[in-house]
Coordinates of N, CA and C in Angstrom, one line a residue:
M25 N -1.3 10.0 4.2 CA -1.7 8.8 3.8 C -3.0 8.2 4.0
P26 N -4.1 8.4 3.0 CA -5.2 8.3 3.2 C -5.8 6.8 3.8
E27 N -6.6 6.5 4.6 CA -7.0 5.1 5.0 C -8.0 4.6 3.8
Y28 N -9.0 5.4 3.4 CA -9.8 5.1 2.3 C -9.5 5.9 1.1
I29 N -9.9 5.7 -0.2 CA -10.3 6.4 -1.6 C -11.7 6.1 -1.9
I30 N -11.9 7.1 -2.6 CA -13.4 6.8 -3.4 C -12.9 6.5 -4.7
V31 N -13.5 5.4 -5.2 CA -13.0 4.7 -6.6 C -14.3 4.9 -7.5
H32 N -14.2 6.0 -8.2 CA -15.4 6.2 -9.6 C -15.2 5.3 -10.4
D33 N -16.1 4.2 -10.7 CA -15.8 3.1 -11.6 C -16.5 3.3 -13.1
G34 N -15.7 4.4 -13.6 CA -16.0 4.5 -15.1 C -15.7 5.9 -15.2
T35 N -15.8 6.6 -16.4 CA -15.5 8.0 -16.7 C -15.7 8.9 -15.8
P36 N -15.0 10.0 -15.8 CA -15.5 11.2 -14.6 C -17.0 11.7 -14.9
S37 N -17.0 11.9 -15.9 CA -18.6 12.4 -16.4 C -19.8 11.2 -16.4
D38 N -19.6 10.2 -16.1 CA -20.5 9.2 -16.1 C -21.3 9.1 -14.5
T39 N -22.2 9.8 -14.9 CA -22.8 9.9 -13.4 C -23.9 8.5 -13.1
T40 N -23.7 7.4 -13.9 CA -24.5 6.5 -13.4 C -23.4 5.5 -12.8
A41 N -22.1 5.7 -13.1 CA -21.0 4.6 -12.5 C -21.1 4.7 -11.0
N42 N -20.7 3.5 -10.4 CA -20.8 3.5 -8.9 C -19.5 3.9 -8.5
N43 N -19.8 4.6 -7.3 CA -18.5 5.0 -6.2 C -18.3 3.9 -5.3
Y44 N -17.2 3.5 -5.0 CA -16.6 2.5 -4.1 C -15.8 3.3 -3.2
Y45 N -16.1 2.9 -1.8 CA -15.2 3.1 -0.8 C -14.1 2.1 -0.4
V46 N -12.9 2.1 -0.9 CA -11.7 1.1 -1.1 C -10.8 1.6 -0.2
R47 N -10.3 0.8 0.8 CA -9.2 0.7 1.5 C -7.9 1.2 0.6
Y48 N -7.1 2.1 1.0 CA -6.2 2.7 0.0 C -5.3 1.4 -0.3
K49 N -4.7 0.6 0.6 CA -4.0 -0.4 0.0 C -4.6 -1.3 -0.8
D50 N -5.8 -1.5 -0.4 CA -6.4 -2.4 -1.3 C -6.6 -2.0 -2.8
Y51 N -6.9 -0.9 -2.9 CA -7.1 0.1 -4.0 C -5.7 -0.3 -4.9
I52 N -4.7 -0.3 -4.4 CA -3.3 -0.3 -4.9 C -2.9 -1.7 -5.3
K53 N -3.3 -2.6 -4.5 CA -3.2 -4.0 -4.7 C -4.0 -4.2 -5.8
N54 N -5.1 -4.0 -6.1 CA -6.2 -4.5 -7.1 C -5.9 -3.8 -8.4
V55 N -5.1 -2.6 -8.4 CA -4.7 -1.8 -9.5 C -3.5 -2.9 -10.2
A56 N -2.6 -3.1 -9.4 CA -1.2 -3.6 -9.6 C -1.5 -4.8 -10.2
S57 N -2.4 -5.5 -9.7 CA -2.9 -7.1 -10.1 C -3.3 -6.9 -11.5
C58 N -4.2 -5.9 -11.7 CA -4.9 -5.8 -13.0 C -3.7 -5.5 -14.1
E59 N -2.8 -4.6 -13.8 CA -1.9 -3.7 -14.9 C -0.7 -4.8 -15.0
I60 N -0.1 -5.3 -14.3 CA 1.1 -6.0 -14.3 C 1.0 -7.5 -14.0
Y61 N 2.0 -8.1 -14.3 CA 2.2 -9.5 -14.1 C 2.9 -10.1 -12.7
A62 N 2.5 -11.0 -12.2 CA 3.0 -11.3 -10.8 C 4.5 -12.3 -11.1
T63 N 4.6 -12.6 -12.5 CA 5.6 -13.3 -12.9 C 6.8 -12.6 -13.1
W64 N 6.6 -11.3 -13.1 CA 7.7 -10.1 -13.5 C 8.7 -10.0 -12.4
P65 N 9.7 -9.5 -12.8 CA 10.9 -9.5 -11.7 C 10.6 -8.7 -10.7
E66 N 11.0 -9.0 -9.4 CA 10.5 -8.4 -8.2 C 10.9 -6.6 -8.1
A67 N 12.0 -6.3 -9.0 CA 12.3 -5.1 -9.0 C 11.2 -4.1 -9.8
T68 N 10.9 -5.2 -10.8 CA 9.8 -4.3 -11.8 C 8.4 -4.4 -11.2
I69 N 8.0 -5.2 -10.6 CA 6.9 -5.2 -9.5 C 6.9 -3.7 -8.6
T70 N 7.9 -4.0 -7.7 CA 8.3 -2.9 -7.2 C 8.1 -1.4 -7.8
A71 N 8.7 -1.2 -8.7 CA 8.9 0.1 -9.5 C 7.5 0.5 -9.8
N72 N 6.7 -0.4 -10.7 CA 5.4 -0.2 -10.9 C 4.3 0.0 -9.9
V73 N 4.6 -0.7 -8.8 CA 3.8 -0.5 -7.3 C 4.1 0.8 -7.3
L74 N 5.3 1.5 -7.0 CA 5.4 3.0 -6.6 C 4.9 3.9 -7.6
A75 N 4.8 3.8 -8.9 CA 4.6 4.3 -9.8 C 2.9 4.5 -9.5
I76 N 2.2 3.6 -9.3 CA 0.8 3.5 -9.0 C 0.5 4.1 -7.9
I77 N 1.2 4.0 -6.8 CA 0.9 4.9 -5.2 C 1.2 6.2 -5.5
S78 N 2.4 6.5 -6.1 CA 2.5 8.0 -6.2 C 1.5 8.6 -7.2
F79 N 1.1 8.1 -8.2 CA 0.1 8.6 -9.1 C -1.0 8.8 -8.4
T80 N -1.6 7.7 -7.5 CA -2.8 7.9 -6.7 C -2.7 9.2 -5.9
L81 N -1.6 8.9 -4.8 CA -1.6 9.9 -3.9 C -1.4 11.4 -4.7
N82 N -1.2 11.9 -5.7 CA -0.9 12.9 -6.5 C -2.6 13.5 -6.6
R83 N -2.9 12.5 -7.3 CA -4.6 12.7 -7.5 C -5.4 13.4 -6.1
V84 N -5.2 12.4 -5.0 CA -5.6 12.6 -4.0 C -5.0 13.9 -3.0
Y85 N -3.9 14.1 -3.3 CA -3.0 15.4 -2.8 C -3.8 16.7 -3.4
T86 N -3.7 16.7 -4.8 CA -4.2 17.6 -5.5 C -5.4 17.9 -5.4
E87 N -6.3 17.1 -5.2 CA -7.9 16.8 -5.0 C -8.1 17.2 -6.8
W88 N -7.7 16.5 -7.5 CA -7.9 16.7 -8.8 C -9.1 16.5 -9.5
Y89 N -9.9 15.7 -9.0 CA -11.4 15.7 -9.4 C -12.3 16.5 -8.5
R90 N -11.9 16.7 -7.5 CA -12.9 17.4 -6.7 C -13.0 18.9 -7.1
S91 N -11.6 19.4 -7.4 CA -11.6 20.5 -8.1 C -12.0 21.1 -9.5
K92 N -12.9 19.9 -10.3 CA -13.3 19.8 -11.2 C -14.9 19.7 -11.0
G93 N -15.3 19.5 -9.7 CA -16.5 19.4 -9.2 C -17.2 17.8 -9.2
Y94 N -16.3 16.9 -9.3 CA -16.9 15.7 -8.7 C -16.5 15.4 -7.6
N95 N -17.3 14.4 -6.9 CA -17.5 14.0 -5.5 C -16.5 12.8 -5.2
F96 N -15.4 12.8 -5.7 CA -14.5 11.5 -5.5 C -13.1 12.1 -5.8
S97 N -12.1 11.5 -5.3 CA -10.5 11.8 -5.1 C -9.8 10.9 -6.2
S98 N -10.2 9.7 -6.4 CA -9.5 8.9 -7.2 C -10.4 8.2 -8.0
T99 N -10.0 7.7 -9.2 CA -11.2 7.2 -10.1 C -10.5 5.8 -10.7
A100 N -11.1 4.9 -11.2 CA -10.4 3.9 -11.8 C -10.3 4.0 -13.4
F101 N -10.8 5.3 -13.6 CA -10.5 5.9 -15.0 C -9.0 6.2 -15.2
D102 N -8.3 6.5 -14.1 CA -7.0 6.7 -14.2 C -6.2 5.3 -14.5
H103 N -6.9 4.3 -13.8 CA -6.1 3.0 -13.7 C -7.1 1.8 -14.0
K104 N -6.3 0.8 -14.1 CA -7.4 -0.5 -14.3 C -7.9 -1.2 -13.2
W105 N -9.0 -0.9 -12.6 CA -9.3 -1.4 -11.4 C -10.7 -2.2 -11.6
I106 N -10.7 -3.5 -11.2 CA -11.5 -4.2 -11.2 C -12.3 -4.7 -10.0
N107 N -13.7 -4.4 -9.8 CA -14.2 -4.3 -8.3 C -14.1 -6.2 -7.9
Q108 N -13.9 -6.5 -7.0 CA -13.6 -7.9 -6.4 C -12.3 -8.6 -7.2
K109 N -11.6 -8.1 -7.7 CA -10.3 -8.5 -8.7 C -9.7 -9.4 -7.5
T110 N -8.9 -10.6 -7.9 CA -8.2 -11.5 -7.1 C -6.9 -11.0 -7.5
V111 N -6.3 -10.6 -6.0 CA -5.0 -9.9 -6.1 C -4.0 -11.1 -5.8
Y112 N -2.8 -10.8 -6.5 CA -1.8 -11.7 -6.7 C -1.1 -11.7 -5.3
E113 N -0.4 -12.7 -4.5 CA 0.2 -12.7 -3.5 C 1.3 -12.0 -3.2
N114 N 2.5 -12.2 -4.2 CA 3.8 -11.3 -4.2 C 3.5 -10.0 -4.4
I115 N 2.4 -9.4 -5.1 CA 2.1 -8.2 -5.5 C 1.4 -7.7 -4.2
S116 N 0.6 -8.5 -3.4 CA 0.0 -7.8 -2.0 C 1.1 -7.6 -1.2
Q117 N 2.1 -8.7 -1.2 CA 3.4 -8.4 -0.4 C 4.0 -7.3 -0.4
T118 N 4.3 -7.0 -1.7 CA 5.0 -5.7 -2.0 C 4.5 -4.4 -1.8
V119 N 2.8 -4.6 -1.9 CA 2.3 -3.4 -1.5 C 2.2 -3.3 0.0
D120 N 2.2 -4.2 0.7 CA 2.3 -4.0 2.4 C 3.7 -3.7 2.9
R121 N 4.7 -4.0 1.9 CA 6.2 -3.4 2.2 C 6.3 -2.0 2.0
I122 N 5.7 -1.1 1.1 CA 6.1 -0.2 0.6 C 4.8 1.0 0.5
F123 N 3.7 0.4 1.0 CA 2.5 1.2 0.8 C 2.7 2.7 1.2
A124 N 3.5 3.0 2.2 CA 3.5 4.5 2.6 C 4.6 5.3 2.2
N125 N 5.3 4.7 0.8 CA 6.2 5.4 0.2 C 5.5 5.9 -1.2
Y126 N 6.2 6.7 -1.5 CA 5.7 7.5 -2.6 C 7.0 8.2 -3.4
L127 N 6.9 8.9 -4.7 CA 8.0 9.5 -5.5 C 7.8 11.1 -5.4
S128 N 9.0 11.6 -5.3 CA 8.9 12.9 -5.3 C 10.2 13.6 -5.6
R129 N 10.3 14.8 -5.8 CA 11.2 15.4 -6.3 C 12.0 16.6 -5.3
P130 N 13.3 16.8 -5.3 CA 13.7 17.6 -4.4 C 13.0 19.0 -4.1
N131 N 12.7 19.3 -2.7 CA 11.9 20.6 -2.7 C 10.5 20.5 -3.2
V132 N 10.0 19.5 -3.5 CA 8.3 19.4 -3.8 C 8.0 18.6 -2.7
T133 N 6.7 19.1 -2.2 CA 6.1 18.2 -1.2 C 5.2 17.2 -1.8
Q134 N 4.6 17.3 -2.7 CA 3.2 16.8 -3.3 C 4.1 15.5 -4.1
P135 N 3.4 14.1 -3.9 CA 3.9 13.1 -4.6 C 3.7 13.3 -6.2
L136 N 4.8 13.0 -7.0 CA 5.0 12.9 -8.3 C 3.8 12.4 -9.0
L137 N 3.3 12.8 -10.1 CA 2.6 12.3 -11.0 C 3.1 11.4 -11.9
T138 N 3.1 10.4 -11.6 CA 3.8 9.1 -12.4 C 2.8 8.4 -13.3
Q139 N 3.0 9.2 -14.4 CA 2.2 8.8 -15.5 C 2.9 7.7 -16.2
Y140 N 2.1 6.7 -16.6 CA 2.8 5.7 -17.5 C 1.9 4.9 -18.5
C141 N 2.2 3.9 -19.2 CA 1.3 3.2 -20.1 C 2.1 1.5 -20.1
D142 N 1.5 1.0 -20.9 CA 1.7 -0.5 -21.2 C 3.1 -0.4 -22.2
G143 N 3.3 0.3 -22.7 CA 4.4 0.4 -23.6 C 4.3 -0.6 -24.8
K144 N 3.4 -1.5 -25.2 CA 3.0 -1.9 -26.3 C 1.9 -1.8 -27.0
R145 N 0.9 -1.5 -26.6 CA -0.5 -1.2 -27.2 C -0.1 0.7 -27.5
V146 N 0.3 1.1 -26.1 CA 0.5 2.5 -26.6 C 1.9 2.8 -25.9
T147 N 2.6 3.6 -26.8 CA 3.8 4.1 -26.3 C 3.7 5.6 -25.8
C148 N 4.6 5.9 -24.7 CA 4.6 7.0 -24.0 C 5.9 7.6 -23.5
P149 N 6.6 8.6 -24.4 CA 7.9 9.1 -24.3 C 7.8 9.9 -22.9
N150 N 8.9 9.6 -21.9 CA 9.0 10.3 -20.9 C 8.0 9.8 -19.5
W151 N 7.5 8.6 -20.0 CA 6.5 7.8 -19.0 C 7.2 6.6 -18.7
L152 N 6.7 6.0 -17.6 CA 7.0 4.5 -17.5 C 6.5 3.7 -18.3
S153 N 7.1 2.9 -19.2 CA 6.4 1.9 -19.9 C 6.4 0.6 -19.2
Q154 N 5.1 0.0 -18.8 CA 5.4 -1.3 -18.1 C 6.1 -2.3 -18.6
W155 N 5.8 -2.7 -20.0 CA 6.6 -4.0 -20.4 C 8.2 -3.4 -20.9
G156 N 8.5 -2.2 -20.9 CA 9.7 -1.7 -20.8 C 10.5 -2.1 -19.3
S157 N 9.8 -1.5 -18.1 CA 10.2 -1.8 -17.0 C 10.6 -3.5 -16.9
K158 N 9.6 -4.2 -17.3 CA 9.8 -5.5 -17.4 C 11.1 -6.3 -17.8
Y159 N 11.6 -5.4 -18.9 CA 12.8 -5.8 -19.7 C 13.9 -5.3 -19.0
L160 N 13.9 -4.2 -18.3 CA 15.0 -3.7 -17.4 C 15.0 -4.5 -15.9
G161 N 14.0 -4.8 -15.7 CA 14.3 -5.7 -14.5 C 14.7 -7.0 -14.7
D162 N 14.5 -7.8 -16.2 CA 15.3 -8.8 -16.4 C 16.8 -8.6 -16.6
Q163 N 17.2 -7.3 -16.8 CA 18.5 -7.2 -17.1 C 19.3 -6.6 -15.7
G164 N 18.8 -6.6 -14.4 CA 18.9 -6.5 -13.2 C 19.1 -5.6 -12.7
Y165 N 18.1 -4.3 -13.3 CA 18.0 -2.8 -12.8 C 17.3 -3.0 -11.8
T166 N 17.9 -2.5 -10.5 CA 16.9 -2.1 -9.3 C 15.5 -1.1 -9.6
A167 N 14.8 -1.4 -8.5 CA 13.3 -0.6 -8.8 C 13.5 0.7 -8.9
I168 N 14.7 1.5 -8.3 CA 14.9 3.0 -8.3 C 15.5 3.2 -9.6
E169 N 16.4 2.3 -10.1 CA 16.9 2.5 -11.3 C 16.0 2.7 -12.6
I170 N 15.0 1.7 -12.3 CA 14.0 1.5 -13.4 C 13.3 2.7 -13.4
L171 N 12.9 3.4 -12.3 CA 12.2 4.8 -12.2 C 12.8 6.0 -12.6
R172 N 14.1 5.8 -12.1 CA 15.2 6.7 -12.8 C 14.9 6.9 -14.3
N173 N 15.3 5.7 -15.0 CA 15.2 5.7 -16.2 C 14.4 6.3 -17.1
Y174 N 13.0 6.4 -16.3 CA 11.9 7.1 -17.0 C 11.5 8.5 -16.7
Y175 N 11.7 8.7 -15.2 CA 11.4 9.9 -14.7 C 12.8 10.9 -14.4
G176 N 13.7 10.3 -14.4 CA 14.6 11.5 -14.4 C 15.8 11.0 -13.2
D177 N 16.9 11.4 -13.1 CA 17.9 11.1 -11.8 C 17.4 11.8 -10.4
D178 N 16.7 12.9 -10.7 CA 16.3 13.6 -9.3 C 15.3 12.8 -8.6
I179 N 14.3 11.8 -9.0 CA 13.6 11.4 -8.0 C 13.8 10.7 -7.2
Y180 N 13.5 10.6 -6.0 CA 13.7 9.7 -4.7 C 12.5 9.3 -4.2
I181 N 12.6 8.3 -3.2 CA 11.3 7.6 -2.6 C 11.3 8.2 -1.3
N182 N 10.0 8.8 -1.4 CA 9.8 9.7 0.0 C 8.8 8.7 1.0
E183 N 8.7 8.9 2.3 CA 7.6 8.1 3.1 C 7.0 9.1 3.8
A184 N 5.5 8.7 3.7 CA 4.3 9.6 4.4 C 4.7 9.6 5.8
E185 N 4.7 10.9 6.9 CA 4.6 10.9 8.2 C 3.5 10.6 8.7
Q186 N 2.4 10.6 8.0 CA 1.2 10.1 9.0 C 0.6 9.4 7.9
I187 N -0.3 8.2 8.8 CA -1.1 7.3 8.0 C -2.5 6.9 8.5
A188 N -3.5 7.6 7.9 CA -4.9 7.7 8.3 C -5.3 6.4 8.8
G189 N -6.1 6.4 10.0 CA -6.5 5.1 10.5 C -5.5 4.0 11.3
V190 N -4.4 4.6 11.5 CA -3.6 3.8 12.1 C -3.2 4.4 13.4
P191 N -3.3 3.7 14.8 CA -3.4 4.4 15.9 C -1.8 4.9 16.4
S192 N -0.9 4.0 16.0 CA 0.6 4.4 16.2 C 1.4 4.0 14.9
S193 N 2.6 4.9 14.5 CA 3.1 4.6 13.3 C 4.5 3.8 13.6
W194 N 4.9 2.8 12.6 CA 6.0 1.8 13.1 C 7.2 2.7 13.5
P195 N 7.9 2.0 14.6 CA 8.7 2.8 15.0 C 10.2 3.1 14.4
G196 N 10.3 2.3 13.2 CA 11.4 2.6 12.2 C 12.3 1.4 12.4
Y197 N 12.3 0.5 13.2 CA 12.8 -1.0 13.4 C 12.2 -2.0 13.8
N198 N 12.7 -3.1 13.4 CA 12.0 -4.4 14.0 C 11.7 -4.7 15.3
L199 N 10.9 -5.1 15.7 CA 10.7 -5.5 17.4 C 10.8 -7.2 17.2
S200 N 11.6 -7.6 18.1 CA 11.9 -9.2 18.1 C 12.2 -9.7 19.7
V201 N 12.4 -10.8 19.9 CA 12.8 -11.2 21.2 C 14.1 -10.3 21.6
G202 N 13.5 -9.7 22.6 CA 14.8 -8.8 23.5 C 14.6 -7.4 23.6
S203 N 13.6 -7.1 22.4 CA 13.2 -5.6 22.4 C 12.1 -5.1 23.4
T204 N 12.5 -3.8 24.0 CA 11.6 -3.4 24.9 C 11.0 -2.0 24.7
G205 N 10.1 -1.3 25.5 CA 9.8 -0.1 25.4 C 8.0 0.0 25.0
E206 N 7.6 1.2 24.5 CA 6.4 1.6 24.3 C 5.9 0.7 23.1
S207 N 6.8 0.6 22.2 CA 6.3 0.0 20.9 C 6.0 -1.4 21.3
V208 N 6.7 -2.0 21.9 CA 6.4 -3.6 22.3 C 5.0 -3.5 23.1
R209 N 4.8 -2.7 23.8 CA 3.7 -2.7 24.7 C 2.3 -2.3 23.8
T210 N 2.4 -1.3 22.7 CA 1.5 -1.0 21.8 C 1.1 -2.5 21.3
I211 N 2.0 -3.0 20.6 CA 2.0 -4.5 19.8 C 1.1 -5.4 21.0
Q212 N 1.4 -5.5 22.0 CA 1.0 -6.3 23.1 C -0.6 -6.2 23.2
E213 N -1.0 -4.7 23.6 CA -2.1 -4.4 23.8 C -3.0 -4.8 22.6
Q214 N -2.4 -4.2 21.5 CA -3.4 -4.6 20.1 C -3.7 -6.2 19.8
L215 N -2.3 -7.0 20.3 CA -2.6 -8.3 19.8 C -3.6 -9.1 20.8
N216 N -3.6 -8.4 22.3 CA -4.6 -9.0 23.2 C -6.2 -8.8 22.6
R217 N -6.3 -7.5 22.2 CA -7.6 -7.0 21.6 C -8.1 -8.1 20.4
I218 N -7.1 -8.3 19.3 CA -7.5 -8.7 18.2 C -7.7 -10.2 18.9
G219 N -7.0 -10.6 19.6 CA -7.0 -12.2 20.3 C -8.5 -12.6 20.6
R220 N -9.3 -11.3 20.9 CA -10.7 -11.6 21.5 C -11.6 -12.0 20.5
N221 N -11.1 -11.8 19.1 CA -12.0 -12.2 17.8 C -11.2 -13.0 17.5
Y222 N -9.7 -13.4 17.3 CA -9.3 -14.5 16.8 C -8.6 -15.3 17.8
Q223 N -9.3 -16.2 18.6 CA -9.0 -17.0 19.9 C -7.7 -17.7 19.7
S224 N -7.2 -18.0 18.5 CA -5.9 -18.9 18.5 C -4.9 -18.0 18.8
I225 N -4.9 -16.6 18.9 CA -3.8 -16.0 19.5 C -3.7 -15.8 20.9
P226 N -2.6 -16.4 21.4 CA -2.5 -16.4 22.8 C -2.5 -14.8 23.8
T227 N -3.1 -15.0 24.7 CA -3.2 -14.0 25.5 C -1.8 -13.4 26.0
I228 N -1.4 -12.5 26.2 CA -0.2 -12.1 26.5 C -0.1 -10.7 27.6
A229 N 1.2 -11.1 28.4 CA 1.2 -9.9 29.4 C 1.5 -8.6 28.6
V230 N 1.1 -7.2 29.2 CA 1.2 -6.2 28.3 C 2.4 -5.3 29.6
D231 N 3.8 -5.8 29.1 CA 4.8 -5.4 30.0 C 5.9 -4.6 29.4
G232 N 5.7 -4.2 27.9 CA 6.6 -3.6 27.2 C 8.0 -4.7 27.1
I233 N 8.0 -6.1 27.4 CA 9.2 -6.7 27.1 C 8.6 -7.8 25.8
F234 N 9.4 -7.9 24.8 CA 9.2 -8.8 23.8 C 9.9 -10.1 24.2
G235 N 9.2 -10.9 24.9 CA 9.8 -12.4 25.2 C 9.2 -13.3 24.1
N236 N 9.2 -14.7 24.7 CA 8.8 -16.0 23.7 C 7.3 -15.9 23.8
N237 N 6.7 -15.6 24.8 CA 5.2 -15.4 24.7 C 4.8 -14.7 23.5
T238 N 5.2 -13.3 23.7 CA 4.9 -12.2 22.6 C 4.9 -12.8 21.2
K239 N 6.1 -13.2 20.9 CA 6.8 -13.9 19.7 C 5.8 -15.0 19.2
A240 N 5.2 -15.7 20.1 CA 4.5 -16.8 20.0 C 3.0 -16.1 19.4
A241 N 2.3 -15.1 20.2 CA 1.4 -14.3 19.4 C 1.5 -13.8 18.2
V242 N 2.6 -13.3 18.0 CA 3.1 -12.6 16.6 C 3.3 -13.6 15.5
E243 N 3.8 -14.8 16.0 CA 3.8 -15.8 14.8 C 2.4 -16.4 14.7
Q244 N 1.4 -16.4 15.4 CA 0.1 -16.8 15.2 C -0.7 -16.0 14.4
F245 N -0.4 -14.8 14.8 CA -1.1 -13.6 13.8 C -0.6 -13.7 12.5
Q246 N 0.6 -13.9 12.3 CA 1.2 -13.7 11.0 C 0.6 -15.1 10.2
S247 N 0.6 -16.2 10.9 CA 0.2 -17.2 10.1 C -1.5 -16.9 9.7
I248 N -2.3 -16.4 10.4 CA -3.7 -16.2 10.3 C -3.8 -15.3 9.1
F249 N -3.1 -14.5 8.9 CA -3.2 -13.3 8.1 C -2.1 -13.4 7.0
N250 N -1.5 -14.4 6.7 CA -0.8 -14.7 5.4 C 0.5 -13.9 5.4
L251 N 1.2 -13.8 6.5 CA 2.3 -13.1 6.7 C 3.5 -14.0 6.9
P252 N 4.9 -14.2 6.7 CA 5.8 -14.7 7.0 C 5.8 -15.1 8.3
A253 N 5.6 -16.1 8.9 CA 5.4 -16.6 10.6 C 6.9 -16.6 11.1
N254 N 7.5 -15.4 11.3 CA 8.9 -15.4 11.9 C 9.1 -15.0 13.3
G255 N 7.7 -14.5 14.0 CA 7.7 -13.7 15.1 C 8.3 -12.4 15.1
I256 N 8.6 -12.0 14.0 CA 9.2 -10.7 14.1 C 8.5 -9.7 13.5
V257 N 8.2 -8.5 14.3 CA 7.0 -7.4 13.9 C 8.1 -6.5 13.2
D258 N 7.8 -6.8 11.8 CA 8.5 -5.8 10.8 C 7.5 -4.9 10.4
Y259 N 8.0 -4.2 9.2 CA 6.8 -2.9 8.8 C 5.8 -3.5 8.4
P260 N 5.6 -4.6 7.5 CA 4.2 -5.3 7.1 C 3.4 -5.9 8.1
T261 N 4.2 -6.5 9.1 CA 3.4 -6.8 10.2 C 2.9 -5.8 11.0
W262 N 3.6 -4.8 11.4 CA 3.2 -3.7 12.2 C 1.8 -3.1 11.6
Y263 N 2.0 -3.1 10.4 CA 0.6 -2.0 10.1 C -0.3 -3.0 9.8
K264 N -0.3 -4.6 9.7 CA -1.4 -5.5 9.6 C -1.9 -5.6 10.8
I265 N -1.1 -5.6 11.8 CA -1.8 -5.7 13.5 C -2.4 -4.2 13.5
S266 N -2.0 -3.1 13.2 CA -2.6 -2.0 13.2 C -4.0 -2.0 12.6
Q267 N -4.0 -2.3 11.2 CA -5.1 -2.6 10.6 C -6.3 -3.4 11.1
I268 N -5.9 -4.6 11.6 CA -6.8 -5.8 12.0 C -7.4 -5.1 13.4
Y269 N -6.5 -4.4 14.0 CA -6.7 -3.9 15.6 C -7.8 -2.9 15.5
V270 N -7.7 -1.8 14.4 CA -8.6 -0.6 14.2 C -9.8 -1.5 13.5
G271 N -10.0 -2.7 12.9 CA -11.3 -3.1 12.4 C -12.0 -3.7 13.5
V272 N -11.3 -4.4 14.4 CA -12.0 -5.1 15.6 C -12.3 -4.2 16.5
S273 N -11.6 -3.1 16.7 CA -12.3 -2.1 17.7 C -13.2 -1.4 17.2
R274 N -13.4 -1.1 16.1 CA -14.8 -0.5 15.5 C -15.8 -1.3 15.5
I275 N -15.7 -2.8 15.2 CA -16.8 -3.4 15.4 C -17.3 -3.7 16.7
A276 N -16.3 -3.1 17.5 CA -16.8 -3.6 19.1 C -17.6 -2.0 19.4
E277 N -17.1 -1.2 18.9 CA -17.8 0.2 19.2 C -19.4 0.3 18.6
L278 N -19.5 -0.6 17.7 CA -21.1 -0.3 17.0 C -21.7 -1.6 17.5
V279 N -21.2 -2.3 18.4 CA -22.0 -3.6 19.2 C -22.8 -2.9 20.2

């Protein structure tokens, strides 16, 4: 799972188009906010985000453009991407929740090339129809049911084993009051470092015990970064803490 991708803002052969180094998650959020509506059913949004993710990772994984002599690994020519596009909050939250997932088939390592079209201006047999997925969501289809309707019953949701730019991977379970161990210690260390830049986050003991003080620090972090302030380190919170920790640590290294 890449930390950044290079977005070529134009046709691949356009040498005058700008290349942007964009955080992987921010790219997915931008594309999804450009291509689908935030008012669509949650299952539809999730299905479309997974399709965007899988397509993007396939292009990166196979070095599709580099193999053709271009100096970028993904391009806005594949997707609708607008520099500095406003991202919708619920789409952002969906990406934060599933950004490390992608679609694949049994016994195939690489992410599936999940091609799609809007389904209104352009029709695309055997590809996902964005508006068609909206209608399926309206009928109560789940995200995986929507995706299998277009790509076949053998696709499944996979998860990346490594995420670039993240010091430690999510332990696989939520951390909350009563949790103990190295994962709690990691979060405590990272929150204390982040707190040097965001001073409303209280300093906490690095003891590997998730008590009320750690919960308060997590709640304040979540409040600052627009996450549900429940004091629980779930998947989105873990990776947001990691992202901010990496950012402030690198700033410190440059000073």
